[in-house]
mmCIF file of C-alpha atoms in Angstrom:
data_model
loop_
_atom_site.group_PDB
_atom_site.id
_atom_site.type_symbol
_atom_site.label_atom_id
_atom_site.label_comp_id
_atom_site.label_asym_id
_atom_site.label_seq_id
_atom_site.Cartn_x
_atom_site.Cartn_y
_atom_site.Cartn_z
ATOM 1 C CA MET A 1016 31.233 -4.299 -3.751
ATOM 2 C CA ASP A 1017 29.494 -5.079 -0.445
ATOM 3 C CA MET A 1018 26.740 -2.581 -1.265
ATOM 4 C CA GLN A 1019 26.169 -4.160 -4.691
ATOM 5 C CA LEU A 1020 26.058 -7.631 -3.143
ATOM 6 C CA LYS A 1021 23.433 -6.540 -0.605
ATOM 7 C CA ARG A 1022 21.440 -4.920 -3.408
ATOM 8 C CA LEU A 1023 21.595 -8.147 -5.418
ATOM 9 C CA HIS A 1024 20.329 -10.143 -2.419
ATOM 10 C CA ARG A 1025 17.418 -7.701 -2.015
ATOM 11 C CA TYR A 1026 16.682 -8.025 -5.731
ATOM 12 C CA VAL A 1027 16.552 -11.834 -5.542
ATOM 13 C CA ALA A 1028 14.268 -11.624 -2.484
ATOM 14 C CA SER A 1029 12.013 -9.217 -4.383
ATOM 15 C CA MET A 1030 11.834 -11.540 -7.379
ATOM 16 C CA ASN A 1031 10.915 -14.438 -5.100
ATOM 17 C CA GLN A 1032 8.197 -12.346 -3.494
ATOM 18 C CA LEU A 1033 6.742 -11.410 -6.894
ATOM 19 C CA GLN A 1034 6.721 -15.017 -7.997
ATOM 20 C CA SER A 1035 5.002 -16.165 -4.805
ATOM 21 C CA LEU A 1036 2.182 -13.592 -5.059
ATOM 22 C CA GLU A 1037 0.146 -15.897 -7.241
ATOM 23 C CA GLU A 1038 0.479 -18.645 -4.644
ATOM 24 C CA ILE A 1039 -0.783 -16.567 -1.706
ATOM 25 C CA SER A 1040 -4.195 -17.737 -0.652
ATOM 26 C CA ILE A 1041 -6.735 -15.106 0.259
ATOM 27 C CA SER A 1042 -8.551 -16.146 3.417
ATOM 28 C CA VAL A 1043 -11.552 -13.874 3.912
ATOM 29 C CA ASN A 1044 -13.007 -14.003 7.410
ATOM 30 C CA PRO A 1045 -15.202 -11.755 9.535
ATOM 31 C CA VAL A 1046 -12.936 -9.275 11.311
ATOM 32 C CA ASN A 1047 -14.261 -7.027 14.058
ATOM 33 C CA SER A 1048 -14.432 -3.519 12.564
ATOM 34 C CA GLU A 1049 -13.075 -1.836 15.699
ATOM 35 C CA GLU A 1050 -10.131 -4.250 15.860
ATOM 36 C CA LEU A 1051 -9.371 -3.728 12.163
ATOM 37 C CA LEU A 1052 -9.408 0.060 12.533
ATOM 38 C CA LYS A 1053 -7.276 -0.155 15.683
ATOM 39 C CA ALA A 1054 -4.681 -2.341 13.904
ATOM 40 C CA LEU A 1055 -4.560 0.061 10.941
ATOM 41 C CA LYS A 1056 -4.285 3.112 13.201
ATOM 42 C CA ASN A 1057 -1.506 1.532 15.304
ATOM 43 C CA THR A 1058 0.389 0.642 12.134
ATOM 44 C CA ALA A 1059 -0.056 4.173 10.797
ATOM 45 C CA GLU A 1060 1.173 5.736 14.039
ATOM 46 C CA ILE A 1061 4.332 3.624 13.955
ATOM 47 C CA ILE A 1062 5.095 4.220 10.268
ATOM 48 C CA CYS A 1063 4.170 7.928 10.383
ATOM 49 C CA SER A 1064 6.273 8.819 13.401
ATOM 50 C CA THR A 1065 8.046 11.621 11.501
ATOM 51 C CA LYS A 1066 4.947 13.137 9.830
ATOM 52 C CA LYS A 1067 1.658 14.576 11.024
ATOM 53 C CA LEU A 1068 -0.976 11.823 10.811
ATOM 54 C CA THR A 1069 -4.714 12.278 10.460
ATOM 55 C CA PHE A 1070 -6.592 8.980 10.775
ATOM 56 C CA SER A 1071 -10.319 8.397 10.499
ATOM 57 C CA GLY A 1072 -12.452 5.318 10.171
ATOM 58 C CA ASP A 1073 -16.170 5.040 9.643
ATOM 59 C CA ILE A 1074 -17.495 1.507 9.500
ATOM 60 C CA LYS A 1075 -21.094 1.055 10.557
ATOM 61 C CA THR A 1076 -21.080 -2.760 10.550
ATOM 62 C CA LYS A 1077 -19.779 -4.865 13.440
ATOM 63 C CA ASN A 1078 -17.576 -6.978 11.168
ATOM 64 C CA VAL A 1079 -15.833 -6.637 7.828
ATOM 65 C CA ASN A 1080 -15.104 -9.732 5.731
ATOM 66 C CA VAL A 1081 -11.454 -9.376 4.704
ATOM 67 C CA ASP A 1082 -8.113 -11.123 4.860
ATOM 68 C CA MET A 1083 -6.587 -8.954 7.565
ATOM 69 C CA GLU A 1084 -2.981 -9.923 6.713
ATOM 70 C CA ILE A 1085 -3.466 -8.872 3.085
ATOM 71 C CA VAL A 1086 -5.120 -5.595 4.122
ATOM 72 C CA LEU A 1087 -2.238 -4.814 6.484
ATOM 73 C CA GLN A 1088 0.425 -5.669 3.893
ATOM 74 C CA VAL A 1089 -1.159 -3.416 1.272
ATOM 75 C CA PHE A 1090 -1.702 -0.670 3.844
ATOM 76 C CA GLU A 1091 1.952 -0.761 4.922
ATOM 77 C CA ASN A 1092 3.078 -0.545 1.279
ATOM 78 C CA ILE A 1093 0.958 2.457 0.346
ATOM 79 C CA LEU A 1094 1.568 4.214 3.660
ATOM 80 C CA SER A 1095 5.343 3.807 3.303
ATOM 81 C CA ASN A 1096 5.146 5.472 -0.116
ATOM 82 C CA ALA A 1097 3.063 8.326 1.281
ATOM 83 C CA ILE A 1098 5.618 8.908 4.044
ATOM 84 C CA ARG A 1099 8.479 8.853 1.545
ATOM 85 C CA TYR A 1100 6.936 11.625 -0.563
ATOM 86 C CA ALA A 1101 4.974 13.661 2.002
ATOM 87 C CA ASN A 1102 6.244 17.086 2.946
ATOM 88 C CA SER A 1103 4.799 17.035 6.448
ATOM 89 C CA ALA A 1104 1.425 15.283 6.610
ATOM 90 C CA VAL A 1105 -0.387 12.068 5.735
ATOM 91 C CA GLU A 1106 -4.108 11.365 5.944
ATOM 92 C CA VAL A 1107 -5.731 7.928 6.197
ATOM 93 C CA VAL A 1108 -9.471 7.328 5.753
ATOM 94 C CA CYS A 1109 -11.010 3.864 6.187
ATOM 95 C CA LYS A 1110 -14.603 3.108 5.224
ATOM 96 C CA LYS A 1111 -17.045 0.651 3.765
ATOM 97 C CA LYS A 1112 -18.213 1.494 0.267
ATOM 98 C CA GLY A 1113 -20.926 -0.825 -0.902
ATOM 99 C CA ARG A 1114 -19.609 -4.322 -0.257
ATOM 100 C CA ASN A 1115 -15.966 -3.230 -0.270
ATOM 101 C CA PHE A 1116 -13.616 -2.172 2.507
ATOM 102 C CA VAL A 1117 -11.732 0.910 1.311
ATOM 103 C CA VAL A 1118 -8.575 2.630 2.554
ATOM 104 C CA VAL A 1119 -7.578 6.035 1.212
ATOM 105 C CA VAL A 1120 -4.055 7.318 1.907
ATOM 106 C CA SER A 1121 -3.120 10.839 0.821
ATOM 107 C CA ASP A 1122 -0.130 13.063 1.418
ATOM 108 C CA ASP A 1123 0.895 16.694 0.985
ATOM 109 C CA GLY A 1124 3.875 15.930 -1.254
ATOM 110 C CA PRO A 1125 4.403 16.741 -4.931
ATOM 111 C CA GLY A 1126 1.878 14.166 -6.190
ATOM 112 C CA PHE A 1127 2.288 11.959 -9.227
ATOM 113 C CA ASP A 1128 3.532 13.391 -12.496
ATOM 114 C CA PRO A 1129 1.225 12.632 -15.461
ATOM 115 C CA GLU A 1130 3.367 9.783 -16.807
ATOM 116 C CA THR A 1131 3.990 8.177 -13.424
ATOM 117 C CA ILE A 1132 0.319 7.986 -12.552
ATOM 118 C CA LYS A 1133 -0.236 5.704 -15.565
ATOM 119 C CA ILE A 1134 2.573 3.234 -14.807
ATOM 120 C CA ALA A 1135 3.341 3.486 -11.083
ATOM 121 C CA THR A 1136 1.711 0.103 -10.366
ATOM 122 C CA ASP A 1137 3.848 -1.658 -12.982
ATOM 123 C CA PRO A 1138 6.539 -3.959 -11.565
ATOM 124 C CA PHE A 1139 9.962 -2.366 -10.995
ATOM 125 C CA TYR A 1140 8.731 1.176 -11.568
ATOM 126 C CA THR A 1141 10.532 3.750 -9.439
ATOM 127 C CA THR A 1142 11.142 7.471 -9.731
ATOM 128 C CA GLU A 1143 14.462 7.208 -7.912
ATOM 129 C CA LYS A 1144 17.751 7.340 -9.770
ATOM 130 C CA LYS A 1145 19.243 3.886 -10.308
ATOM 131 C CA SER A 1146 22.335 4.704 -8.223
ATOM 132 C CA ASP A 1147 20.132 5.791 -5.271
ATOM 133 C CA VAL A 1148 17.642 2.923 -5.376
ATOM 134 C CA GLN A 1149 17.099 1.228 -2.018
ATOM 135 C CA HIS A 1150 13.983 -0.563 -3.226
ATOM 136 C CA PHE A 1151 12.915 -2.016 -6.537
ATOM 137 C CA GLY A 1152 9.592 -0.355 -7.282
ATOM 138 C CA LEU A 1153 7.459 -3.313 -6.283
ATOM 139 C CA GLY A 1154 5.300 -1.908 -3.475
ATOM 140 C CA LEU A 1155 2.490 -0.502 -5.606
ATOM 141 C CA ASN A 1156 2.600 -3.488 -7.954
ATOM 142 C CA ILE A 1157 2.358 -5.934 -5.063
ATOM 143 C CA SER A 1158 -0.481 -3.860 -3.619
ATOM 144 C CA LYS A 1159 -2.300 -3.943 -6.950
ATOM 145 C CA VAL A 1160 -1.975 -7.708 -7.298
ATOM 146 C CA LEU A 1161 -3.082 -8.344 -3.712
ATOM 147 C CA CYS A 1162 -6.076 -6.002 -4.022
ATOM 148 C CA GLN A 1163 -7.167 -7.686 -7.253
ATOM 149 C CA ARG A 1164 -6.753 -11.159 -5.704
ATOM 150 C CA HIS A 1165 -9.001 -9.880 -2.892
ATOM 151 C CA ASN A 1166 -11.673 -8.808 -5.456
ATOM 152 C CA GLY A 1167 -10.675 -5.156 -5.124
ATOM 153 C CA ASP A 1168 -8.471 -2.648 -6.882
ATOM 154 C CA ILE A 1169 -6.067 0.263 -6.497
ATOM 155 C CA GLU A 1170 -6.491 3.807 -7.821
ATOM 156 C CA LEU A 1171 -3.876 6.556 -7.993
ATOM 157 C CA LYS A 1172 -4.682 10.233 -8.396
ATOM 158 C CA ASN A 1173 -3.504 13.684 -7.490
ATOM 159 C CA LEU A 1174 -5.362 15.901 -5.063
ATOM 160 C CA ASN A 1175 -6.652 19.283 -6.250
ATOM 161 C CA ASN A 1176 -4.544 21.122 -3.670
ATOM 162 C CA GLY A 1177 -1.420 19.044 -4.376
ATOM 163 C CA GLY A 1178 -0.257 15.720 -3.071
ATOM 164 C CA ALA A 1179 -0.931 12.135 -4.024
ATOM 165 C CA CYS A 1180 -3.901 9.971 -3.142
ATOM 166 C CA VAL A 1181 -3.948 6.169 -3.286
ATOM 167 C CA THR A 1182 -7.226 4.340 -2.786
ATOM 168 C CA VAL A 1183 -7.269 0.586 -2.259
ATOM 169 C CA SER A 1184 -10.346 -1.562 -2.025
ATOM 170 C CA PHE A 1185 -10.908 -5.107 -0.845
ATOM 171 C CA GLY A 1186 -13.957 -7.078 -1.902
ATOM 172 C CA THR A 1187 -15.774 -8.283 1.182
ATOM 173 C CA ARG A 1188 -17.871 -10.868 -0.720
#
């Protein structure tokens, strides 16, 4: 009973978070590129403590115009998924592509099955059995909404040699 009650509380919190997504204001400001990459790398090192991490960042401009809090929230979501499904390694690549700031997170896990790749960003989608669910399948959906509110997007694909790859972009205006 206690476990179900805790799960219900997490569900209500998740619903509140989904509802408040539309109210989040995106505040794009110049962020020092080195500081942004350092924050992302530090976050990755903490989250990836049990997996091999490869991190690279190539930004030629001094500043990137982003909402750093939104970038970090999306990054934490997609990185947590990569860690959950990775066999042993996760790779993170950060770059500027045109006017967008882009983060690519890939892992060496099983990748997305063909059906999942089409609907994984839908709210409440999870591949876990209902009795084992510790989360509600909102991470990729939240990431999608936040990227789109930041004039960007999210793309899911499988790597040729196996594993999943999630690319998120943030419009830098």
